[in-house]
CSV table of C-alpha atoms and ligand atoms in Angstrom, one decimal:
chain,number,residue,atom,x,y,z
E,1,MET,CA,-209.5,164.5,48.3
E,2,ALA,CA,-210.0,164.3,44.5
E,3,VAL,CA,-210.2,160.7,43.3
E,4,ALA,CA,-208.6,159.9,39.9
E,5,LEU,CA,-211.1,157.9,38.0
E,6,ALA,CA,-210.0,155.4,35.4
E,7,PRO,CA,-211.0,156.6,31.9
E,8,GLU,CA,-214.4,155.2,30.9
E,9,ARG,CA,-213.9,152.2,28.5
E,10,ARG,CA,-216.2,152.7,25.5
E,11,THR,CA,-216.9,149.9,23.1
E,12,ARG,CA,-215.6,150.6,19.6
E,13,SER,CA,-217.5,149.1,16.6
E,14,VAL,CA,-215.0,147.9,13.9
E,15,THR,CA,-215.1,146.4,10.4
E,16,ILE,CA,-212.1,144.7,8.8
E,17,LEU,CA,-211.9,144.6,5.0
E,18,GLY,CA,-209.4,141.9,4.1
E,19,ALA,CA,-209.9,140.1,7.4
E,20,THR,CA,-208.2,136.9,6.3
E,21,GLY,CA,-205.0,138.6,5.1
E,22,SER,CA,-201.8,139.3,7.0
E,23,VAL,CA,-202.9,142.8,8.2
E,24,GLY,CA,-206.5,141.6,8.8
E,25,ARG,CA,-205.4,138.8,11.1
E,26,SER,CA,-202.9,141.0,13.0
E,27,THR,CA,-205.8,143.4,13.6
E,28,LEU,CA,-208.1,140.6,14.8
E,29,ASP,CA,-205.3,139.3,17.0
E,30,LEU,CA,-205.3,142.7,18.8
E,31,ILE,CA,-209.1,142.8,18.9
E,32,GLY,CA,-209.4,139.2,20.2
E,33,ARG,CA,-207.1,140.1,23.2
E,34,ASP,CA,-209.6,142.6,24.5
E,35,PRO,CA,-213.0,141.4,23.1
E,36,GLU,CA,-215.1,143.5,25.6
E,37,ARG,CA,-213.6,146.7,24.0
E,38,TYR,CA,-214.7,146.0,20.4
E,39,ARG,CA,-217.9,145.0,18.6
E,40,VAL,CA,-217.2,143.5,15.2
E,41,GLU,CA,-219.6,144.7,12.6
E,42,ALA,CA,-218.3,143.1,9.4
E,43,LEU,CA,-215.4,141.0,8.1
E,44,THR,CA,-214.6,140.4,4.5
E,45,ALA,CA,-212.4,138.2,2.3
E,46,GLN,CA,-212.1,137.3,-1.4
E,47,ARG,CA,-212.1,133.5,-1.6
E,48,ASN,CA,-211.0,132.0,1.7
E,49,VAL,CA,-214.3,130.8,2.9
E,50,ALA,CA,-213.1,128.6,5.7
E,51,ALA,CA,-210.9,131.3,7.3
E,52,LEU,CA,-213.5,134.0,7.0
E,53,ALA,CA,-216.2,131.8,8.5
E,54,ALA,CA,-213.9,130.8,11.4
E,55,LEU,CA,-213.0,134.4,12.1
E,56,ALA,CA,-216.6,135.6,11.9
E,57,ARG,CA,-217.7,133.0,14.4
E,58,GLU,CA,-214.7,133.6,16.7
E,59,HIS,CA,-215.2,137.4,16.8
E,60,ARG,CA,-219.0,137.3,16.6
E,61,ALA,CA,-219.2,139.4,13.5
E,62,ARG,CA,-222.7,140.6,12.5
E,63,LEU,CA,-221.9,140.3,8.8
E,64,ALA,CA,-219.4,138.2,6.7
E,65,VAL,CA,-218.8,139.1,3.1
E,66,ILE,CA,-217.0,137.1,0.5
E,67,GLY,CA,-215.9,139.0,-2.6
E,68,ASP,CA,-216.1,136.1,-5.1
E,69,PRO,CA,-219.8,135.5,-5.7
E,70,THR,CA,-219.1,131.8,-6.6
E,71,CYS,CA,-218.1,131.3,-2.9
E,72,TYR,CA,-221.4,132.6,-1.5
E,73,HIS,CA,-223.1,129.3,-0.9
E,74,ALA,CA,-220.1,127.8,0.7
E,75,LEU,CA,-219.9,130.7,3.1
E,76,ALA,CA,-223.7,130.6,3.8
E,77,ASP,CA,-223.3,126.8,4.6
E,78,ALA,CA,-220.3,127.4,6.8
E,79,LEU,CA,-222.1,130.1,8.8
E,80,ALA,CA,-225.5,128.3,8.9
E,81,GLY,CA,-227.2,128.6,12.4
E,82,SER,CA,-224.6,131.2,13.6
E,83,GLY,CA,-227.0,134.2,13.1
E,84,ILE,CA,-224.2,135.9,11.1
E,85,GLU,CA,-225.5,137.7,8.0
E,86,VAL,CA,-223.8,136.6,4.8
E,87,ALA,CA,-223.3,138.6,1.5
E,88,CYS,CA,-221.0,138.5,-1.5
E,89,GLY,CA,-219.6,140.4,-4.5
E,90,SER,CA,-218.4,143.9,-4.9
E,91,ALA,CA,-221.7,145.3,-3.8
E,92,GLY,CA,-221.5,143.2,-0.6
E,93,LEU,CA,-217.9,144.5,0.1
E,94,ILE,CA,-219.1,148.1,-0.3
E,95,ASP,CA,-222.1,147.4,1.9
E,96,ALA,CA,-219.7,146.0,4.6
E,97,ALA,CA,-217.7,149.2,4.5
E,98,ALA,CA,-220.8,151.4,4.5
E,99,ARG,CA,-222.3,149.8,7.6
E,100,PRO,CA,-222.0,152.1,10.6
E,101,ALA,CA,-218.8,150.9,12.2
E,102,GLU,CA,-216.8,153.7,13.9
E,103,TRP,CA,-213.5,152.3,12.8
E,104,VAL,CA,-212.7,150.5,9.5
E,105,MET,CA,-209.5,148.6,8.7
E,106,ALA,CA,-208.9,148.9,4.9
E,107,ALA,CA,-206.6,145.9,4.2
E,108,ILE,CA,-207.8,144.5,0.9
E,109,VAL,CA,-204.7,144.0,-1.3
E,110,GLY,CA,-204.5,146.1,-4.4
E,111,ALA,CA,-206.8,148.6,-6.2
E,112,ALA,CA,-209.7,146.2,-5.6
E,113,GLY,CA,-209.8,147.9,-2.2
E,114,LEU,CA,-210.6,151.3,-3.6
E,115,GLY,CA,-214.4,150.9,-3.8
E,116,PRO,CA,-214.9,149.6,-0.2
E,117,THR,CA,-212.4,152.1,1.2
E,118,LEU,CA,-214.2,154.9,-0.5
E,119,ALA,CA,-217.5,153.7,0.9
E,120,ALA,CA,-216.1,153.9,4.5
E,121,VAL,CA,-214.5,157.3,3.8
E,122,ARG,CA,-217.7,158.8,2.3
E,123,ARG,CA,-219.7,158.1,5.5
E,124,GLY,CA,-217.0,159.9,7.5
E,125,ALA,CA,-215.6,156.8,9.3
E,126,MET,CA,-212.2,156.5,11.0
E,127,VAL,CA,-210.4,154.6,8.3
E,128,ALA,CA,-207.1,152.8,9.1
E,129,LEU,CA,-205.5,152.6,5.7
E,130,ALA,CA,-203.3,149.6,4.9
E,131,THR,CA,-204.2,149.4,1.2
E,132,LYS,CA,-201.6,151.8,-0.1
E,133,GLU,CA,-202.7,151.0,-3.7
E,134,CYS,CA,-205.8,153.1,-3.1
E,135,LEU,CA,-203.7,156.2,-2.7
E,136,VAL,CA,-201.4,155.3,-5.6
E,137,CYS,CA,-204.2,154.8,-8.1
E,138,ALA,CA,-206.6,157.5,-7.0
E,139,GLY,CA,-204.7,159.7,-4.4
E,140,ARG,CA,-206.0,163.1,-5.3
E,141,LEU,CA,-209.6,161.9,-5.6
E,142,LEU,CA,-209.5,159.8,-2.4
E,143,MET,CA,-208.0,162.7,-0.4
E,144,SER,CA,-210.6,165.1,-1.6
E,145,GLU,CA,-213.3,162.6,-0.5
E,146,VAL,CA,-211.6,162.5,2.9
E,147,GLN,CA,-211.8,166.3,3.2
E,148,ARG,CA,-215.3,166.5,2.0
E,149,SER,CA,-216.7,163.8,4.3
E,150,ASP,CA,-214.5,164.7,7.4
E,151,ALA,CA,-213.4,161.1,7.6
E,152,LEU,CA,-210.2,160.4,9.5
E,153,LEU,CA,-207.5,158.6,7.6
E,154,LEU,CA,-205.1,156.8,9.9
E,155,PRO,CA,-202.0,155.4,8.1
E,156,VAL,CA,-201.2,151.7,8.9
E,157,ASP,CA,-198.2,151.2,6.7
E,158,SER,CA,-195.4,151.2,9.3
E,159,GLU,CA,-193.4,154.0,7.6
E,160,HIS,CA,-196.4,156.3,7.3
E,161,ASN,CA,-197.6,155.4,10.7
E,162,ALA,CA,-194.1,156.4,12.0
E,163,ILE,CA,-194.4,159.7,10.3
E,164,PHE,CA,-197.9,160.2,11.5
E,165,GLN,CA,-196.7,159.6,15.1
E,166,ALA,CA,-193.7,162.0,14.6
E,167,LEU,CA,-195.9,164.7,13.3
E,168,HIS,CA,-198.3,164.6,16.2
E,169,GLY,CA,-198.6,168.1,17.6
E,170,GLU,CA,-196.3,169.6,15.0
E,171,SER,CA,-197.2,172.3,12.5
E,172,ALA,CA,-197.1,171.4,8.8
E,173,GLU,CA,-194.9,174.5,8.1
E,174,SER,CA,-192.2,173.2,10.4
E,175,VAL,CA,-191.6,170.1,8.4
E,176,GLU,CA,-188.6,170.2,6.0
E,177,ARG,CA,-188.6,166.6,4.7
E,178,LEU,CA,-189.8,163.1,5.3
E,179,ILE,CA,-187.4,160.1,5.2
E,180,LEU,CA,-189.0,156.8,4.5
E,181,THR,CA,-186.9,153.8,5.6
E,182,ALA,CA,-186.7,150.6,3.5
E,183,SER,CA,-185.4,147.2,4.5
E,184,GLY,CA,-184.1,146.7,1.0
E,185,GLY,CA,-185.9,143.3,0.8
E,186,PRO,CA,-184.4,139.9,0.4
E,187,PHE,CA,-182.1,140.9,-2.5
E,188,ARG,CA,-180.7,144.1,-1.0
E,189,ALA,CA,-177.1,142.9,-1.4
E,190,ARG,CA,-177.5,140.9,-4.6
E,191,PRO,CA,-176.0,141.9,-8.0
E,192,ARG,CA,-178.6,142.7,-10.5
E,193,ALA,CA,-177.6,139.7,-12.8
E,194,ALA,CA,-178.1,137.3,-9.9
E,195,MET,CA,-181.7,138.5,-9.5
E,196,ALA,CA,-182.7,137.3,-13.0
E,197,ASP,CA,-183.6,133.7,-11.9
E,198,VAL,CA,-184.9,134.3,-8.4
E,199,THR,CA,-188.0,132.2,-7.6
E,200,PRO,CA,-191.3,133.5,-6.2
E,201,ARG,CA,-190.5,131.5,-3.0
E,202,GLU,CA,-187.2,133.4,-2.6
E,203,ALA,CA,-188.9,136.7,-3.4
E,204,VAL,CA,-191.6,136.4,-0.8
E,205,ALA,CA,-189.1,135.4,2.0
E,206,HIS,CA,-188.8,138.9,3.5
E,207,PRO,CA,-185.9,139.1,6.0
E,208,ASN,CA,-187.8,141.1,8.6
E,209,TRP,CA,-191.5,141.2,8.0
E,210,SER,CA,-194.2,138.5,7.6
E,211,MET,CA,-196.6,139.8,4.9
E,212,GLY,CA,-198.9,138.8,2.1
E,213,ALA,CA,-197.4,137.6,-1.2
E,214,LYS,CA,-198.0,140.8,-3.2
E,215,ILE,CA,-196.4,143.3,-0.8
E,216,SER,CA,-193.5,140.8,-0.2
E,217,VAL,CA,-192.7,140.8,-3.9
E,218,ASP,CA,-193.1,144.6,-4.0
E,219,SER,CA,-190.6,144.8,-1.2
E,220,ALA,CA,-188.2,142.6,-3.1
E,221,THR,CA,-188.4,144.8,-6.3
E,222,MET,CA,-188.5,147.9,-4.0
E,223,MET,CA,-191.7,148.9,-5.9
E,224,ASN,CA,-193.2,148.9,-2.4
E,225,LYS,CA,-191.0,151.9,-1.5
E,226,GLY,CA,-192.1,153.6,-4.8
E,227,LEU,CA,-195.7,153.0,-3.9
E,228,GLU,CA,-195.1,154.3,-0.4
E,229,LEU,CA,-193.4,157.5,-1.8
E,230,ILE,CA,-196.7,158.2,-3.7
E,231,GLU,CA,-198.7,157.3,-0.6
E,232,ALA,CA,-196.7,159.7,1.6
E,233,HIS,CA,-197.0,162.5,-1.0
E,234,HIS,CA,-200.9,162.2,-0.8
E,235,LEU,CA,-201.1,161.6,2.9
E,236,PHE,CA,-198.8,164.3,4.1
E,237,GLY,CA,-199.1,166.8,1.2
E,238,LEU,CA,-195.4,167.1,0.5
E,239,ALA,CA,-193.7,167.4,-2.9
E,240,ALA,CA,-191.8,164.3,-4.0
E,241,GLU,CA,-188.5,166.2,-3.8
E,242,ARG,CA,-189.0,166.5,0.0
E,243,ILE,CA,-189.5,162.8,0.5
E,244,GLU,CA,-186.4,160.6,0.6
E,245,ILE,CA,-185.8,156.9,0.8
E,246,LEU,CA,-183.2,155.5,3.1
E,247,VAL,CA,-182.3,151.8,3.2
E,248,HIS,CA,-182.2,150.5,6.8
E,249,PRO,CA,-181.8,146.7,6.8
E,250,GLU,CA,-182.7,146.2,10.4
E,251,SER,CA,-186.3,147.6,10.0
E,252,ILE,CA,-186.2,149.2,13.5
E,253,VAL,CA,-186.4,152.9,12.6
E,254,HIS,CA,-189.7,152.9,10.7
E,255,SER,CA,-189.3,156.4,9.2
E,256,LEU,CA,-188.2,160.0,10.2
E,257,VAL,CA,-189.4,163.5,9.9
E,258,GLU,CA,-186.8,166.4,9.6
E,259,PHE,CA,-187.9,169.7,10.9
E,260,GLN,CA,-186.8,173.2,10.1
E,261,ASP,CA,-184.7,173.5,13.2
E,262,GLY,CA,-182.6,170.5,12.2
E,263,SER,CA,-184.3,168.1,14.6
E,264,MET,CA,-185.3,164.7,13.4
E,265,LEU,CA,-188.0,162.6,15.0
E,266,ALA,CA,-188.2,158.9,14.3
E,267,GLN,CA,-190.5,156.1,15.5
E,268,LEU,CA,-188.7,152.9,16.5
E,269,GLY,CA,-190.1,149.5,17.2
E,270,GLN,CA,-189.8,145.8,16.4
E,271,PRO,CA,-190.9,144.9,12.9
E,272,ASP,CA,-194.4,143.8,14.0
E,273,MET,CA,-197.4,145.2,12.2
E,274,ARG,CA,-199.5,145.1,15.4
E,275,ILE,CA,-197.6,148.2,16.6
E,276,PRO,CA,-198.8,150.6,13.9
E,277,ILE,CA,-202.2,148.8,13.8
E,278,ALA,CA,-202.6,149.2,17.5
E,279,TYR,CA,-201.8,152.9,17.2
E,280,THR,CA,-204.7,153.3,14.7
E,281,LEU,CA,-207.1,150.9,16.6
E,282,GLY,CA,-206.8,152.9,19.8
E,283,TRP,CA,-206.6,156.3,18.3
E,284,PRO,CA,-206.5,158.8,19.8
E,285,GLU,CA,-205.5,156.7,22.8
E,286,ARG,CA,-202.3,154.5,22.8
E,287,LEU,CA,-203.3,150.9,23.5
E,288,CYS,CA,-201.4,148.5,25.6
E,289,ALA,CA,-200.2,146.0,23.0
E,290,PRO,CA,-198.7,142.5,23.5
E,291,THR,CA,-195.9,143.3,20.9
E,292,PRO,CA,-192.3,142.4,21.4
E,293,ARG,CA,-190.1,145.2,22.9
E,294,LEU,CA,-186.9,146.6,21.5
E,295,ASP,CA,-183.6,145.8,23.2
E,296,LEU,CA,-181.3,148.4,21.7
E,297,ALA,CA,-178.3,147.3,23.7
E,298,ARG,CA,-178.7,143.8,22.2
E,299,ILE,CA,-179.2,145.2,18.7
E,300,GLY,CA,-176.0,147.2,19.2
E,301,GLN,CA,-176.0,149.1,15.9
E,302,LEU,CA,-178.4,150.4,13.3
E,303,THR,CA,-177.2,150.9,9.7
E,304,PHE,CA,-178.4,153.1,6.9
E,305,GLU,CA,-177.4,153.4,3.2
E,306,PRO,CA,-178.8,155.1,0.1
E,307,PRO,CA,-181.0,153.1,-2.2
E,308,ASP,CA,-179.6,151.8,-5.4
E,309,GLU,CA,-181.9,152.7,-8.2
E,310,THR,CA,-179.8,150.9,-10.9
E,311,ARG,CA,-180.3,147.5,-9.3
E,312,PHE,CA,-183.8,148.4,-8.2
E,313,PRO,CA,-185.3,150.5,-11.1
E,314,ALA,CA,-188.8,150.3,-9.7
E,315,LEU,CA,-188.0,153.2,-7.3
E,316,ARG,CA,-187.0,155.4,-10.2
E,317,ILE,CA,-190.1,154.4,-12.2
E,318,ALA,CA,-192.4,155.2,-9.4
E,319,ARG,CA,-190.8,158.6,-8.8
E,320,GLN,CA,-191.2,159.3,-12.5
E,321,ALA,CA,-194.9,158.3,-12.4
E,322,LEU,CA,-195.4,160.7,-9.5
E,323,ALA,CA,-193.6,163.5,-11.3
E,324,GLN,CA,-195.7,162.8,-14.4
E,325,GLY,CA,-198.8,163.0,-12.2
E,326,GLY,CA,-202.5,162.5,-13.3
E,327,THR,CA,-203.2,158.9,-14.1
E,328,ALA,CA,-199.6,157.9,-14.4
E,329,PRO,CA,-199.5,156.4,-10.9
E,330,THR,CA,-202.8,154.6,-11.7
E,331,VAL,CA,-201.1,152.9,-14.7
E,332,LEU,CA,-198.0,152.2,-12.6
E,333,ASN,CA,-200.0,150.5,-9.9
E,334,ALA,CA,-202.2,148.5,-12.3
E,335,ALA,CA,-199.3,147.2,-14.4
E,336,ASN,CA,-197.4,146.3,-11.2
E,337,GLU,CA,-200.3,144.3,-9.8
E,338,VAL,CA,-200.6,142.3,-13.0
E,339,ALA,CA,-196.9,141.8,-13.4
E,340,VAL,CA,-196.5,140.7,-9.8
E,341,GLY,CA,-199.4,138.2,-10.2
E,342,ALA,CA,-197.6,136.9,-13.4
E,343,PHE,CA,-194.3,136.5,-11.6
E,344,LEU,CA,-196.0,134.7,-8.7
E,345,ALA,CA,-197.6,132.3,-11.2
E,346,GLY,CA,-194.2,131.6,-12.8
E,347,ARG,CA,-195.1,133.4,-16.1
E,348,ILE,CA,-192.5,136.1,-16.0
E,349,GLY,CA,-189.1,136.6,-14.4
E,350,PHE,CA,-188.3,138.8,-11.4
E,351,LEU,CA,-186.5,141.5,-13.4
E,352,ASP,CA,-189.4,141.5,-15.9
E,353,ILE,CA,-191.7,143.0,-13.3
E,354,ALA,CA,-190.2,146.5,-13.3
E,355,ALA,CA,-189.3,146.3,-17.0
E,356,THR,CA,-193.0,145.5,-17.8
E,357,VAL,CA,-194.3,148.3,-15.6
E,358,GLU,CA,-191.9,150.8,-17.3
E,359,THR,CA,-192.9,149.8,-20.8
E,360,VAL,CA,-196.6,150.0,-20.0
E,361,LEU,CA,-196.1,153.4,-18.5
E,362,ALA,CA,-194.1,154.6,-21.5
E,363,GLN,CA,-196.9,153.4,-23.8
E,364,SER,CA,-199.7,155.1,-21.9
E,365,ILE,CA,-201.0,158.5,-22.5
E,366,CYS,CA,-201.7,159.9,-19.1
E,367,SER,CA,-204.0,162.8,-18.2
E,368,GLU,CA,-205.6,164.4,-15.2
E,369,ALA,CA,-207.7,161.9,-13.1
E,370,GLU,CA,-211.1,163.4,-13.6
E,371,SER,CA,-213.3,161.0,-11.8
E,372,LEU,CA,-213.4,157.6,-10.2
E,373,ASP,CA,-214.9,156.1,-13.4
E,374,HIS,CA,-212.0,157.6,-15.3
E,375,VAL,CA,-209.5,156.1,-12.9
E,376,ARG,CA,-211.2,152.7,-13.2
E,377,SER,CA,-211.1,152.8,-16.9
E,378,VAL,CA,-207.4,153.8,-16.9
E,379,ASP,CA,-206.7,150.9,-14.5
E,380,ALA,CA,-208.6,148.4,-16.7
E,381,GLU,CA,-206.8,149.6,-19.8
E,382,ALA,CA,-203.4,149.4,-18.2
E,383,ARG,CA,-204.1,145.8,-16.9
E,384,HIS,CA,-205.1,144.8,-20.5
E,385,ARG,CA,-201.9,146.4,-22.0
E,386,THR,CA,-199.8,144.6,-19.4
E,387,GLU,CA,-201.3,141.2,-20.3
E,388,VAL,CA,-200.8,141.9,-24.0
E,389,LEU,CA,-197.2,142.9,-23.4
E,390,MET,CA,-196.5,139.8,-21.2
E,391,ALA,CA,-198.1,137.5,-23.8
E,392,ARG,CA,-195.4,138.6,-26.2
E,393,MET,CA,-192.6,137.7,-23.9
E,394,PRO,CA,-190.7,134.4,-24.3
E,395,ARG,CA,-192.3,131.6,-22.3
E,396,ARG,CA,-190.4,130.7,-19.1
E,397,SER,CA,-189.5,127.2,-18.5
E,398,THR,CA,-191.3,125.9,-15.4
E,399,GLY,CA,-189.0,122.9,-14.9
Z,1,NAP,N1,-198.8,142.6,5.3
Z,1,NAP,C1,-198.2,143.7,5.8
Z,1,NAP,O1,-197.4,143.6,6.8
Z,1,NAP,C2,-198.5,145.1,5.3
Z,1,NAP,C3,-197.8,146.2,5.7
Z,1,NAP,C4,-198.1,147.4,5.2
Z,1,NAP,C5,-199.1,147.6,4.3
Z,1,NAP,N2,-199.8,146.5,3.8
Z,1,NAP,C6,-200.8,146.6,2.8
Z,1,NAP,O2,-202.0,146.1,3.3
Z,1,NAP,C7,-202.7,145.5,2.2
Z,1,NAP,C8,-203.0,144.0,2.6
Z,1,NAP,O3,-201.8,143.4,2.6
Z,1,NAP,P1,-201.7,141.9,3.2
Z,1,NAP,O4,-200.2,141.6,3.3
Z,1,NAP,O5,-202.5,141.8,4.5
Z,1,NAP,O6,-202.4,141.0,2.0
Z,1,NAP,P2,-202.9,139.5,2.0
Z,1,NAP,O7,-202.3,138.8,3.2
Z,1,NAP,O8,-202.6,139.0,0.7
Z,1,NAP,O9,-204.4,139.7,2.3
Z,1,NAP,C9,-205.3,140.3,1.4
Z,1,NAP,C10,-206.7,140.4,1.9
Z,1,NAP,O10,-207.5,140.9,0.9
Z,1,NAP,C11,-208.5,140.0,0.4
Z,1,NAP,N3,-208.6,140.1,-1.1
Z,1,NAP,C12,-207.7,139.7,-2.0
Z,1,NAP,N4,-208.1,140.1,-3.2
Z,1,NAP,C13,-209.3,140.7,-3.0
Z,1,NAP,C14,-210.2,141.3,-3.9
Z,1,NAP,N5,-210.0,141.3,-5.3
Z,1,NAP,N6,-211.3,141.9,-3.4
Z,1,NAP,C15,-211.5,141.9,-2.1
Z,1,NAP,N7,-210.7,141.3,-1.2
Z,1,NAP,C16,-209.6,140.8,-1.7
Z,1,NAP,C17,-207.9,138.6,0.8
Z,1,NAP,O11,-208.9,137.6,0.9
Z,1,NAP,P3,-208.6,136.1,0.7
Z,1,NAP,O12,-207.8,135.7,1.9
Z,1,NAP,O13,-209.9,135.4,0.6
Z,1,NAP,O14,-207.8,136.0,-0.6
Z,1,NAP,C18,-207.3,139.0,2.2
Z,1,NAP,O15,-208.3,139.1,3.1
Z,1,NAP,C19,-201.9,145.7,0.9
Z,1,NAP,O16,-202.3,146.8,0.2
Z,1,NAP,C20,-200.5,145.9,1.5
Z,1,NAP,O17,-199.7,146.7,0.6
Z,1,NAP,C21,-199.5,145.2,4.3
């Protein structure tokens, strides 16, 4: 009689870039529940020394890297006697990504994640990509590095992960369009005039997801969906006209693919990032994850509506940047990162975010993205222009 053997459990070596963030911690939550299965090579953060040191000790990382060099000594002190190697700065972050871990979670927020993500891609790693800004600011270049190195890019963003799951085993030719769902954020039902005075605290209070501050504000302006449109274009190679946005306030259907026979496949799940993260962490196996289950009978109904690009102009601006092509999305992303930072610091109003991005984009002369150095200089120039523009805006009262 043939005996069915349990599949052999292989240890997977992993590195988490942005370990102290929302995605990083959700990843480590999954890893910590099955520690025999993973070996943690490197963990990184930018300034949060205490959290990085605690995570590095808990998960027995070999290397801990802090991006801000002024935090190096604090991290070295916090990890003294642990045997964990310590490094800092952008070179340290790139070294962390270049170390031979089989699987790398790219979860640094913003274009700052591009260098380390590329380092992991260039050595042909399995890269779980959360940092959508990498694909927005350097999509064509990053995808050509993926092809050249034979790296595997696994989408972590819940929408792209849903599409990735729906496309499994399907031919590219059979796809008619992609539908990215959007929660609509905390101001989905608010008139535009009532958004003028919203505070950072209100803007980061997402109705369904618990996320870092930057992506939460992006969700509130709906720039997040604009960035995701550009991300989907690069990941799945479809023209913008074949990628639609559909507002779905319950955040249960994470996105859909429509095929040429009229079938639509969707992925559903609770809004918990550990679901898409688990899909990439176990790839190509599906992990058993401790995530909450869906009770559709209790939910009762799911609703959908078209996006309102008048109240949420960021969507239209992002579509326009993608249509313009070349370095236009690089400018869009850089201006947005700076404007969101200024909003969170109380320097500009909520509606100023999209208006600022649109002005900077209109003032920029965009061309083909020739190289990474070119992308970096366009990014730096756009950040500078954004600061100059915001400095001319009337000061906001902080009272
Ligand atoms: N959160 C979500 O549910 C979610 C969902 C889909 C996609 N994403 C994407 O995933 C990425 C991370 O989002 P998040 O919400 O996890 O962000 P987050 O909570 O703000 O965490 C960001 C992480 O990046 C580090 N970091 C910040 N600035 C850095 C820099 N300049 N250089 C190197 N490291 C830096 C932070 O370190 P410190 O803690 O030391 O500051 C932290 O570890 C974003 O691109 C976001 O769009 C997030």
